[in-house]
Short mmCIF file of C-alpha atoms in Angstrom, two decimals:
data_model
loop_
_atom_site.label_atom_id
_atom_site.label_comp_id
_atom_site.label_asym_id
_atom_site.label_seq_id
_atom_site.Cartn_x
_atom_site.Cartn_y
_atom_site.Cartn_z
CA MET A 82 130.86 114.54 89.98
CA ALA A 83 128.29 111.84 90.83
CA ASP A 84 125.86 110.13 88.45
CA LEU A 85 127.49 111.27 85.22
CA ASN A 86 126.08 108.11 83.65
CA ALA A 87 122.56 109.45 84.31
CA LEU A 88 123.07 112.43 81.96
CA THR A 89 121.27 112.72 78.65
CA ILE A 90 123.35 112.88 75.46
CA ALA A 91 122.35 116.53 74.98
CA ASP A 92 123.39 117.55 78.50
CA ALA A 93 126.63 115.57 78.35
CA ARG A 94 127.47 117.13 74.97
CA ASP A 95 127.02 120.62 76.38
CA MET A 96 129.11 119.83 79.46
CA LEU A 97 131.87 118.26 77.36
CA ARG A 98 132.04 121.32 75.12
CA ALA A 99 132.08 123.64 78.14
CA GLY A 100 134.95 121.67 79.67
CA GLU A 101 132.88 120.83 82.76
CA VAL A 102 133.47 117.09 82.32
CA THR A 103 135.72 114.86 80.23
CA SER A 104 134.80 111.88 78.09
CA LYS A 105 137.10 109.79 80.29
CA GLU A 106 135.03 110.69 83.37
CA LEU A 107 131.76 109.98 81.57
CA THR A 108 133.06 106.67 80.25
CA GLU A 109 134.40 105.54 83.61
CA ALA A 110 131.03 106.32 85.22
CA CYS A 111 129.24 104.17 82.62
CA LEU A 112 131.75 101.32 82.98
CA ARG A 113 131.31 101.34 86.77
CA ALA A 114 127.53 101.35 86.40
CA SER A 115 127.69 98.44 83.94
CA GLU A 116 129.90 96.41 86.25
CA ALA A 117 127.52 97.00 89.16
CA ALA A 118 124.49 95.96 87.09
CA SER A 119 125.61 92.48 86.03
CA VAL A 120 122.35 91.02 87.39
CA LEU A 121 120.47 92.78 84.55
CA ASN A 122 122.56 90.80 82.02
CA ALA A 123 122.32 93.70 79.55
CA VAL A 124 126.04 94.02 78.70
CA VAL A 125 127.41 90.74 77.33
CA HIS A 126 130.78 91.81 75.90
CA PRO A 127 132.22 94.72 77.92
CA THR A 128 134.91 96.71 76.06
CA PRO A 129 136.53 98.86 78.78
CA ASP A 130 139.97 99.11 77.16
CA LEU A 131 138.55 100.20 73.81
CA ALA A 132 136.15 102.61 75.56
CA LEU A 133 138.92 104.35 77.52
CA SER A 134 141.08 104.57 74.38
CA GLN A 135 138.20 106.09 72.40
CA ALA A 136 137.45 108.47 75.30
CA ALA A 137 141.07 109.69 75.32
CA GLU A 138 140.88 110.39 71.58
CA ALA A 139 137.54 112.15 72.05
CA ASP A 140 138.98 114.39 74.76
CA LYS A 141 141.80 115.43 72.40
CA ARG A 142 139.24 116.20 69.70
CA LEU A 143 137.07 118.18 72.11
CA ALA A 144 140.09 120.23 73.14
CA THR A 145 140.38 121.52 69.57
CA GLY A 146 136.88 123.05 69.89
CA ASP A 147 135.63 121.39 66.71
CA ALA A 148 133.91 118.15 67.70
CA PRO A 149 130.63 116.56 66.47
CA ASP A 150 127.65 116.26 68.82
CA LEU A 151 128.39 112.65 69.77
CA CYS A 152 132.09 113.19 70.44
CA GLY A 153 132.96 111.66 73.80
CA ILE A 154 129.48 110.16 74.41
CA PRO A 155 129.46 106.58 75.82
CA LEU A 156 127.09 104.29 73.90
CA GLY A 157 126.13 100.62 74.02
CA ILE A 158 126.02 98.62 70.78
CA LYS A 159 123.51 95.83 70.18
CA ASP A 160 125.22 92.48 69.54
CA LEU A 161 123.69 92.41 66.03
CA PHE A 162 126.17 95.06 64.80
CA CYS A 163 129.51 93.74 63.56
CA THR A 164 132.35 95.45 65.43
CA LYS A 165 135.90 94.83 64.24
CA GLY A 166 137.84 92.42 66.45
CA ILE A 167 135.05 92.27 69.05
CA PRO A 168 132.64 89.32 69.48
CA SER A 169 129.53 89.83 67.35
CA GLN A 170 127.28 86.83 67.91
CA ALA A 171 123.71 88.04 67.38
CA ALA A 172 123.16 86.30 70.76
CA SER A 173 123.43 82.93 69.00
CA GLY A 174 125.52 79.88 69.77
CA ILE A 175 126.12 79.35 66.07
CA LEU A 176 128.30 82.49 65.92
CA GLU A 177 130.33 81.59 69.00
CA GLY A 178 133.85 82.97 68.68
CA PHE A 179 133.06 85.14 65.64
CA ARG A 180 135.11 88.33 65.64
CA PRO A 181 134.54 90.31 62.43
CA GLU A 182 137.41 91.74 60.43
CA TYR A 183 135.27 94.74 59.51
CA GLU A 184 133.09 97.42 61.10
CA SER A 185 129.40 97.88 60.36
CA THR A 186 128.60 101.16 58.61
CA VAL A 187 126.54 102.40 61.58
CA THR A 188 129.23 101.76 64.19
CA ALA A 189 131.89 103.19 61.86
CA GLN A 190 129.84 106.39 61.53
CA LEU A 191 129.29 106.61 65.29
CA PHE A 192 133.00 106.12 65.96
CA ASN A 193 133.90 108.68 63.29
CA ALA A 194 131.63 111.09 65.17
CA GLY A 195 133.71 110.44 68.30
CA ALA A 196 131.29 108.15 70.14
CA VAL A 197 132.67 105.73 72.73
CA MET A 198 131.60 102.05 72.84
CA THR A 199 131.29 100.71 76.39
CA GLY A 200 130.25 97.21 75.30
CA LYS A 201 128.05 94.92 73.22
CA LEU A 202 124.48 94.51 74.45
CA ASN A 203 122.26 91.46 74.86
CA MET A 204 119.34 90.74 72.53
CA ASP A 205 117.04 87.99 71.33
CA GLU A 206 118.86 85.44 69.16
CA PHE A 207 119.14 86.80 65.61
CA ALA A 208 116.65 89.50 66.71
CA MET A 209 113.86 86.91 66.85
CA GLY A 210 111.79 87.56 69.95
CA SER A 211 109.69 90.03 71.90
CA SER A 212 110.99 89.41 75.42
CA ASN A 213 114.78 88.90 75.25
CA GLU A 214 114.41 85.29 76.40
CA THR A 215 115.88 83.58 73.31
CA SER A 216 119.47 84.76 73.85
CA VAL A 217 122.37 82.33 74.21
CA TYR A 218 123.61 84.67 76.95
CA GLY A 219 120.42 84.22 79.01
CA ASN A 220 117.53 86.57 79.77
CA VAL A 221 117.86 90.31 80.19
CA THR A 222 116.02 91.67 83.23
CA ASN A 223 114.13 94.95 83.00
CA PRO A 224 115.43 97.48 85.58
CA TRP A 225 111.79 98.41 86.25
CA ARG A 226 109.79 96.43 88.80
CA ARG A 227 106.16 96.56 89.82
CA SER A 228 105.62 98.64 92.92
CA ASN A 229 103.99 95.76 94.80
CA ASP A 230 106.34 92.81 94.07
CA ASP A 231 109.83 91.76 92.98
CA THR A 232 108.87 89.70 89.91
CA ALA A 233 111.58 89.84 87.24
CA LEU A 234 110.11 91.54 84.16
CA THR A 235 111.02 91.45 80.48
CA PRO A 236 112.66 94.53 78.95
CA GLY A 237 111.01 93.58 75.64
CA GLY A 238 112.78 92.38 72.53
CA SER A 239 114.69 91.95 70.48
CA SER A 240 116.65 95.05 71.60
CA GLY A 241 116.07 94.24 75.27
CA GLY A 242 119.69 94.69 76.30
CA SER A 243 119.75 98.14 74.71
CA ALA A 244 116.51 99.16 76.45
CA ALA A 245 117.66 97.90 79.85
CA ALA A 246 121.12 99.50 79.51
CA VAL A 247 119.71 102.94 78.67
CA ALA A 248 116.95 102.79 81.30
CA ALA A 249 119.46 101.72 83.99
CA ASP A 250 121.96 104.44 82.96
CA LEU A 251 124.68 101.96 81.92
CA CYS A 252 125.27 104.14 78.84
CA LEU A 253 123.89 107.42 77.52
CA GLY A 254 122.31 105.84 74.45
CA ALA A 255 122.33 102.57 72.51
CA THR A 256 121.83 101.20 69.04
CA GLY A 257 118.86 98.96 68.35
CA THR A 258 117.36 97.27 65.32
CA ASP A 259 113.69 96.99 64.44
CA THR A 260 112.24 94.28 62.18
CA GLY A 261 108.71 94.21 63.60
CA GLY A 262 108.91 96.49 66.63
CA SER A 263 112.22 95.53 68.23
CA ILE A 264 113.19 99.13 69.02
CA ARG A 265 109.77 100.55 69.85
CA GLN A 266 108.36 97.74 72.03
CA PRO A 267 111.39 97.50 74.39
CA ALA A 268 111.61 101.30 74.51
CA ALA A 269 108.00 101.39 75.73
CA PHE A 270 108.61 98.62 78.28
CA ALA A 271 111.69 100.41 79.68
CA GLY A 272 110.38 103.99 79.72
CA ILE A 273 112.77 105.36 77.09
CA THR A 274 112.54 106.75 73.53
CA GLY A 275 113.20 104.59 70.46
CA ILE A 276 112.84 105.46 66.78
CA LYS A 277 112.74 103.14 63.78
CA PRO A 278 113.64 105.29 60.75
CA THR A 279 112.25 104.92 57.23
CA TYR A 280 113.53 101.76 55.54
CA GLY A 281 116.71 102.76 53.71
CA ARG A 282 117.51 105.79 55.91
CA VAL A 283 120.18 103.88 57.89
CA SER A 284 122.62 101.45 56.26
CA ARG A 285 122.14 97.77 57.01
CA TRP A 286 125.70 96.87 55.96
CA GLY A 287 127.49 94.94 58.69
CA ILE A 288 124.28 94.35 60.69
CA ILE A 289 123.61 90.61 60.93
CA ALA A 290 120.47 90.06 58.86
CA PHE A 291 117.14 88.69 60.07
CA ALA A 292 114.61 89.80 57.42
CA SER A 293 116.34 92.04 54.90
CA SER A 294 113.27 93.89 53.58
CA LEU A 295 112.14 94.77 57.12
CA ASP A 296 115.31 95.31 59.22
CA GLN A 297 116.23 98.87 60.12
CA ALA A 298 118.60 100.24 62.78
CA GLY A 299 117.86 103.19 65.02
CA PRO A 300 118.77 104.84 68.33
CA MET A 301 117.39 104.09 71.81
CA THR A 302 117.84 107.05 74.14
CA LYS A 303 116.70 108.86 77.29
CA SER A 304 114.89 111.63 75.40
CA VAL A 305 113.56 112.63 72.00
CA ARG A 306 116.32 115.24 71.65
CA ASP A 307 118.93 112.53 72.24
CA ALA A 308 117.24 110.35 69.60
CA ALA A 309 117.47 113.22 67.09
CA ILE A 310 121.19 113.75 67.83
CA MET A 311 122.08 110.07 67.59
CA LEU A 312 119.90 109.36 64.55
CA GLU A 313 121.62 112.07 62.51
CA ALA A 314 125.00 110.40 63.11
CA MET A 315 123.61 106.97 62.13
CA CYS A 316 121.95 108.08 58.88
CA GLY A 317 123.42 108.56 55.43
CA HIS A 318 123.80 106.95 52.03
CA ASP A 319 125.99 103.84 51.90
CA PRO A 320 127.04 102.40 48.52
CA LYS A 321 127.68 99.06 50.27
CA ASP A 322 123.91 98.72 50.97
CA SER A 323 121.81 98.54 47.80
CA THR A 324 118.69 99.60 49.76
CA SER A 325 120.35 102.68 51.27
CA ALA A 326 118.65 105.92 50.19
CA ASP A 327 120.80 108.60 48.60
CA LEU A 328 119.11 111.48 50.39
CA PRO A 329 120.50 114.40 52.39
CA VAL A 330 120.42 113.94 56.17
CA PRO A 331 118.85 116.94 57.92
CA ASN A 332 119.81 118.27 61.33
CA PHE A 333 117.01 116.49 63.18
CA GLU A 334 117.66 118.32 66.46
CA SER A 335 117.06 121.71 64.82
CA MET A 336 113.61 120.49 63.75
CA LEU A 337 112.45 120.07 67.37
CA THR A 338 110.56 123.37 67.40
CA GLY A 339 107.61 122.20 69.48
CA ASP A 340 105.26 123.85 67.01
CA ILE A 341 102.62 121.48 65.58
CA LYS A 342 99.80 124.02 65.15
CA GLY A 343 97.65 123.16 62.16
CA LYS A 344 99.14 119.67 61.75
CA THR A 345 96.79 116.69 61.41
CA ILE A 346 97.09 113.57 63.56
CA GLY A 347 95.21 110.41 62.56
CA ILE A 348 93.73 107.92 65.07
CA PRO A 349 93.23 104.53 63.37
CA LYS A 350 90.06 102.75 64.45
CA GLU A 351 91.57 99.34 63.65
CA TYR A 352 94.07 99.70 66.52
CA ARG A 353 91.25 99.50 69.08
CA MET A 354 91.65 95.85 70.01
CA ASP A 355 89.16 93.64 71.82
CA GLY A 356 90.37 93.22 75.37
CA MET A 357 92.73 96.20 75.26
CA PRO A 358 93.58 97.12 78.87
CA ASP A 359 91.79 100.22 80.17
CA GLU A 360 95.16 101.80 81.02
CA ILE A 361 96.33 101.58 77.39
CA GLU A 362 93.01 102.99 76.15
CA ALA A 363 93.22 105.84 78.68
CA LEU A 364 96.84 106.64 77.78
CA TRP A 365 95.93 106.76 74.07
CA ALA A 366 93.10 109.19 74.85
CA GLU A 367 95.48 111.33 76.93
CA GLY A 368 98.00 111.40 74.08
CA ARG A 369 95.30 112.50 71.68
CA ALA A 370 94.27 115.30 74.09
CA MET A 371 97.90 116.44 74.54
CA LEU A 372 98.47 116.79 70.80
CA GLU A 373 95.13 118.52 70.34
CA ASP A 374 95.99 120.93 73.16
CA ALA A 375 99.26 121.71 71.35
CA GLY A 376 97.30 122.86 68.31
CA ALA A 377 97.08 119.71 66.21
CA ARG A 378 93.88 118.66 64.47
CA ILE A 379 92.82 115.12 65.42
CA VAL A 380 90.93 112.99 62.90
CA ASP A 381 89.71 109.40 62.93
CA ILE A 382 91.17 107.33 60.11
CA SER A 383 90.90 103.80 58.76
CA LEU A 384 93.74 101.41 57.91
CA PRO A 385 91.50 98.57 56.73
CA HIS A 386 94.14 95.90 56.12
CA THR A 387 95.67 96.17 59.61
CA LYS A 388 94.01 92.92 60.71
CA TYR A 389 96.13 91.02 58.18
CA ALA A 390 99.44 92.61 59.25
CA LEU A 391 100.53 90.12 61.90
CA PRO A 392 99.93 86.98 59.79
CA ALA A 393 101.55 88.64 56.76
CA TYR A 394 104.57 89.64 58.85
CA TYR A 395 104.96 86.13 60.25
CA VAL A 396 105.11 84.76 56.71
CA VAL A 397 107.44 87.37 55.17
CA ALA A 398 109.89 87.64 58.09
CA PRO A 399 110.49 83.87 58.59
CA ALA A 400 110.76 83.40 54.81
CA GLU A 401 113.55 85.95 54.62
CA ALA A 402 115.12 84.55 57.79
CA SER A 403 115.27 81.04 56.36
CA SER A 404 117.15 82.44 53.36
CA ASN A 405 119.50 84.66 55.40
CA LEU A 406 120.34 82.03 58.01
CA ALA A 407 121.24 79.39 55.42
CA ARG A 408 124.79 80.83 55.46
CA TYR A 409 125.42 79.52 58.98
CA ASP A 410 126.71 76.06 58.19
CA GLY A 411 129.81 75.54 60.33
CA VAL A 412 132.13 75.73 57.32
CA ARG A 413 133.60 79.22 57.33
CA TYR A 414 133.11 80.73 60.79
CA GLY A 415 131.32 80.29 64.10
CA HIS A 416 130.33 77.02 65.75
CA ARG A 417 131.03 73.65 64.14
CA ALA A 418 129.63 70.45 65.66
CA LYS A 419 131.91 67.54 66.51
CA LEU A 420 131.35 64.81 63.96
CA ALA A 421 131.28 61.05 64.36
CA GLN A 422 133.38 58.81 62.16
CA GLY A 423 131.71 58.44 58.80
CA ASP A 424 129.73 61.72 59.05
CA GLY A 425 129.72 63.76 55.87
CA ILE A 426 128.89 67.35 54.92
CA THR A 427 125.13 66.81 55.36
CA GLU A 428 125.59 65.49 58.92
CA MET A 429 127.88 68.43 59.69
CA TYR A 430 125.24 70.93 58.54
CA GLU A 431 122.48 69.15 60.48
CA LYS A 432 124.40 68.80 63.75
CA THR A 433 125.91 72.29 63.61
CA ARG A 434 122.54 73.96 63.07
CA ALA A 435 120.78 71.77 65.62
CA GLU A 436 123.36 72.70 68.26
CA GLY A 437 123.91 76.32 67.23
CA PHE A 438 120.37 77.62 66.73
CA GLY A 439 117.87 78.08 69.57
CA ASP A 440 114.28 76.86 69.49
CA GLU A 441 112.70 80.13 68.33
CA VAL A 442 115.18 80.50 65.46
CA LYS A 443 114.60 76.88 64.42
CA ARG A 444 110.85 77.47 64.53
CA ARG A 445 111.05 80.52 62.26
CA VAL A 446 113.50 78.91 59.85
CA MET A 447 111.17 75.92 59.48
CA ILE A 448 108.13 78.17 58.95
CA GLY A 449 110.07 80.24 56.41
CA THR A 450 111.31 77.21 54.50
CA TYR A 451 107.77 75.80 54.45
CA VAL A 452 106.15 78.96 53.04
CA LEU A 453 108.84 79.22 50.37
CA SER A 454 108.54 75.58 49.28
CA ALA A 455 107.23 74.80 45.82
CA GLY A 456 103.73 73.74 46.79
CA PHE A 457 103.07 76.64 49.17
CA TYR A 458 104.94 79.64 47.70
CA ASP A 459 101.86 81.16 46.07
CA ALA A 460 99.46 80.21 48.86
CA TYR A 461 101.55 81.83 51.59
CA TYR A 462 104.54 83.93 50.55
CA ASN A 463 103.11 85.60 47.44
CA ARG A 464 99.80 86.20 49.19
CA ALA A 465 101.61 87.80 52.14
CA ARG A 466 103.51 90.06 49.72
CA ARG A 467 100.22 91.20 48.17
CA VAL A 468 98.77 91.92 51.62
CA ARG A 469 101.92 93.88 52.45
CA ALA A 470 101.35 96.05 49.38
CA LEU A 471 97.76 96.72 50.51
CA ILE A 472 98.94 97.69 54.02
CA LYS A 473 101.45 100.10 52.49
CA LYS A 474 98.70 101.59 50.30
CA ASP A 475 96.47 102.12 53.37
CA PHE A 476 99.15 104.41 54.83
CA GLU A 477 99.76 106.15 51.50
CA ASP A 478 96.04 106.91 51.16
CA VAL A 479 95.88 108.37 54.68
CA PHE A 480 98.98 110.53 54.22
CA SER A 481 97.87 111.75 50.79
CA ALA A 482 94.54 112.80 52.38
CA GLY A 483 96.41 115.30 54.57
CA VAL A 484 97.33 113.35 57.71
CA ASP A 485 100.81 114.30 58.97
CA ALA A 486 101.30 111.54 61.56
CA ILE A 487 99.40 108.69 63.20
CA LEU A 488 99.06 108.13 66.97
CA THR A 489 98.69 104.60 68.39
CA PRO A 490 99.64 102.68 71.53
CA ALA A 491 103.19 101.27 71.37
CA THR A 492 102.35 97.95 73.07
CA PRO A 493 99.21 96.11 74.18
CA SER A 494 100.41 96.04 77.82
CA ALA A 495 103.17 97.09 80.19
CA ALA A 496 106.20 94.81 80.64
CA PHE A 497 105.21 91.25 81.57
CA ALA A 498 107.01 88.67 83.71
CA LEU A 499 110.03 86.81 82.40
CA GLU A 500 109.53 83.09 81.80
CA GLN A 501 105.80 83.60 81.56
CA GLU A 502 104.19 80.47 80.16
CA PHE A 503 102.28 80.92 76.90
CA ASP A 504 100.08 78.19 75.43
CA ASP A 505 101.59 78.78 71.99
CA PRO A 506 104.15 81.11 70.36
CA VAL A 507 101.43 83.18 68.70
CA GLN A 508 100.55 84.73 72.07
CA MET A 509 104.10 86.10 72.28
CA TYR A 510 103.87 87.33 68.67
CA LEU A 511 100.82 89.45 69.62
CA ASN A 512 103.19 91.84 71.42
CA ASP A 513 104.06 93.16 67.96
CA ILE A 514 100.49 93.92 66.97
CA PHE A 515 100.85 97.73 66.98
CA THR A 516 104.32 97.82 65.46
CA VAL A 517 104.62 95.37 62.54
CA THR A 518 102.56 97.47 60.11
CA VAL A 519 105.25 100.17 60.22
CA ASN A 520 107.94 97.72 59.07
CA LEU A 521 105.74 96.17 56.39
CA ALA A 522 105.13 99.68 54.98
CA GLY A 523 108.75 100.84 55.46
CA LEU A 524 107.66 103.89 57.49
CA PRO A 525 109.32 105.70 60.39
CA GLY A 526 107.86 105.09 63.85
CA VAL A 527 108.82 106.36 67.30
CA ALA A 528 107.87 105.18 70.80
CA VAL A 529 107.72 107.77 73.58
CA PRO A 530 107.13 107.07 77.29
CA ALA A 531 103.90 108.79 78.28
CA GLY A 532 102.76 107.43 81.64
CA LEU A 533 102.80 104.72 84.29
CA ASP A 534 100.33 101.90 84.85
CA LEU A 535 98.77 101.15 88.24
CA SER A 536 101.79 98.99 89.15
CA GLY A 537 104.20 101.85 88.43
CA LEU A 538 105.47 100.44 85.11
CA PRO A 539 106.06 102.66 82.06
CA LEU A 540 103.63 102.78 79.15
CA GLY A 541 104.48 104.19 75.74
CA LEU A 542 102.70 105.78 72.79
CA GLN A 543 103.72 105.36 69.17
CA LEU A 544 103.76 107.97 66.42
CA ILE A 545 103.98 106.84 62.79
CA GLY A 546 105.24 109.33 60.22
CA LYS A 547 105.54 109.88 56.50
CA PRO A 548 108.48 108.32 54.63
CA TRP A 549 111.73 110.30 55.10
CA GLU A 550 110.04 112.74 57.50
CA GLU A 551 111.86 111.65 60.66
CA GLY A 552 112.45 115.30 61.59
CA GLU A 553 108.76 116.13 61.61
CA LEU A 554 107.98 112.84 63.39
CA LEU A 555 110.52 113.60 66.13
CA ASN A 556 108.97 117.05 66.56
CA PHE A 557 105.57 115.45 67.19
CA ALA A 558 107.28 113.08 69.66
CA HIS A 559 109.01 116.06 71.30
CA VAL A 560 105.63 117.75 71.88
CA LEU A 561 104.18 114.54 73.30
CA GLU A 562 107.22 114.10 75.56
CA GLU A 563 106.99 117.66 76.90
CA ARG A 564 103.26 117.48 77.56
CA ALA A 565 103.39 114.01 79.13
CA GLY A 566 106.22 115.18 81.40
CA PHE A 567 107.50 111.63 81.90
CA VAL A 568 110.53 111.82 84.20
CA ALA A 569 110.14 108.57 86.15
CA LYS A 570 113.17 106.28 86.54
CA PRO A 571 113.34 102.71 87.81
CA THR A 572 114.06 102.42 91.53
CA LYS A 573 117.56 100.95 91.82
CA TRP A 574 117.39 97.41 93.24
CA TRP A 575 120.40 95.86 91.44
#
C-alpha cells in the first residue's frame, strides 16, 4: 500500500486495529520517507533498528486486540527529550556524545502506549530560536515553498524539525516543546496542528531545560484529532516533576463534539499590530466568522498588559536559561575543550562553553546573567516577574467574565526565508509576539492551519483556552479546522 506515511494517527490507528496494515509496514514507510528527505535536515539521529523492534512488539500487542490508541504509530521525537542510549544533544555542540542512561517521562509514556520512534528531530539549540537556524546540525528547511520561487524557507522554531517532519510525512506525529511559541509558531509555518498544554499538564522530567517556569511539551500532528490522541498519552501526573499537576487526564478525543453553540470567543484588541499584513488580518476575520457561524458568540476583549509581554519574556526566559545552562561545564558529560599546559578549572569552563555554545545561546546566557546580577535584579528580573503576574491576571479577568476561549493570529507572517538578514536579534524575537503571553500565563494554546497566503504558504490561527481545559480548547480548534477545510500539502520537491 502506497503512502502509508501520509496517514493521520487516527486513520492509521483504525487500520491497525482492523488488521488492514501492520506497524512494521507503517514504520518502514516512514523510514523510507525520512531517508529520501535528507535535504530537509529534519531527522538528525535516525533510529531504524529501534523503530523496527518497537514496531514488531506493537504488532504483537495489536494482535491481542487490546492496544492503546498510539500502539504501532511511528513518531518523531524532538532532540530536547532524553532517550535512553540514543544521542540527546538539544542541538548543541556542548552535549556532543551525550547518551542518557534514562528515558524522559514523556517518551516513556509514549513507548508504554506502543508508539514507535523513527528518530530524533532537529531543533534550535537548547530551544532558543524562532527559525531553526541555531542548531549545531545546521538549518532545517521547510517542505513548503512559495509558488513563484525556490527560496528555502524556515519551518519556524524551536521545534522546526518536528514541524518539517510532520508536514513532509516523515512520521505521523512528533513531540515538540513550547517556551514562548516553539510548538505553535512552527506548526503555523508548516501547515500542521500544534498544542501547548497548560503548564504542569505534561511532565518536564527528562526534557533538557531552557526556562523551567515556561517550558511545556506537546504534540505536533496532521490534525486536531491526532493532537487529542497524542496529548492524552503525553499527559499525567509525574512525582519526578515538582510542577506536574495531579489531575485526571480526560479522553480528549471524545470531547471533539463540534458543538460550540452558546460559547463565547474573545478577540483581543491589543493583538492588532501596526503593520500587520492584510492576509493575517483577513484570516483572523475569517476565523472569527467561522466560529460565529458555528454558533459561538464573539466579543471584543482587552488584555491591557500585552504590550509588555515580549520584553518581560526576554528577561524571564534568559534569566532562567543562564541558571539552567550553568550545569554544562565539561566536567561530567558532553564536550570538553582541549586545554593548554597550565590551564586550570576556570580556563576549562571558559573554553568549553565558548566552543560548545552557539551565538544565540551565549547571547541569552549573558542577558540572563546580567538581569540576575546584584545591581540589576530588581530593575529587570523582579519587574518582569511583576509584569508577568499582571499579564496572567488579564487572562483571569477575561475568563472570569465569561469568555471560553480567545482567538488570535498564530504568527505575524507566513514562513520567511532562511538566512534572512536582520539588523538586530529583536526583529527575530518579534516572531513570538502572539505566543509568549500564553507561556507567561501558563495557559493552553493551539495553532490550527486555516488558509494560504498569496504565495501559497500556510497561515495559522491560535486559540487560547482556560487552564486545564485542553479538551474544550481542542473542540474549538476542531470546529475551526472543519470550517477552514485546510487540506493543502507541500508540493514534493525534495
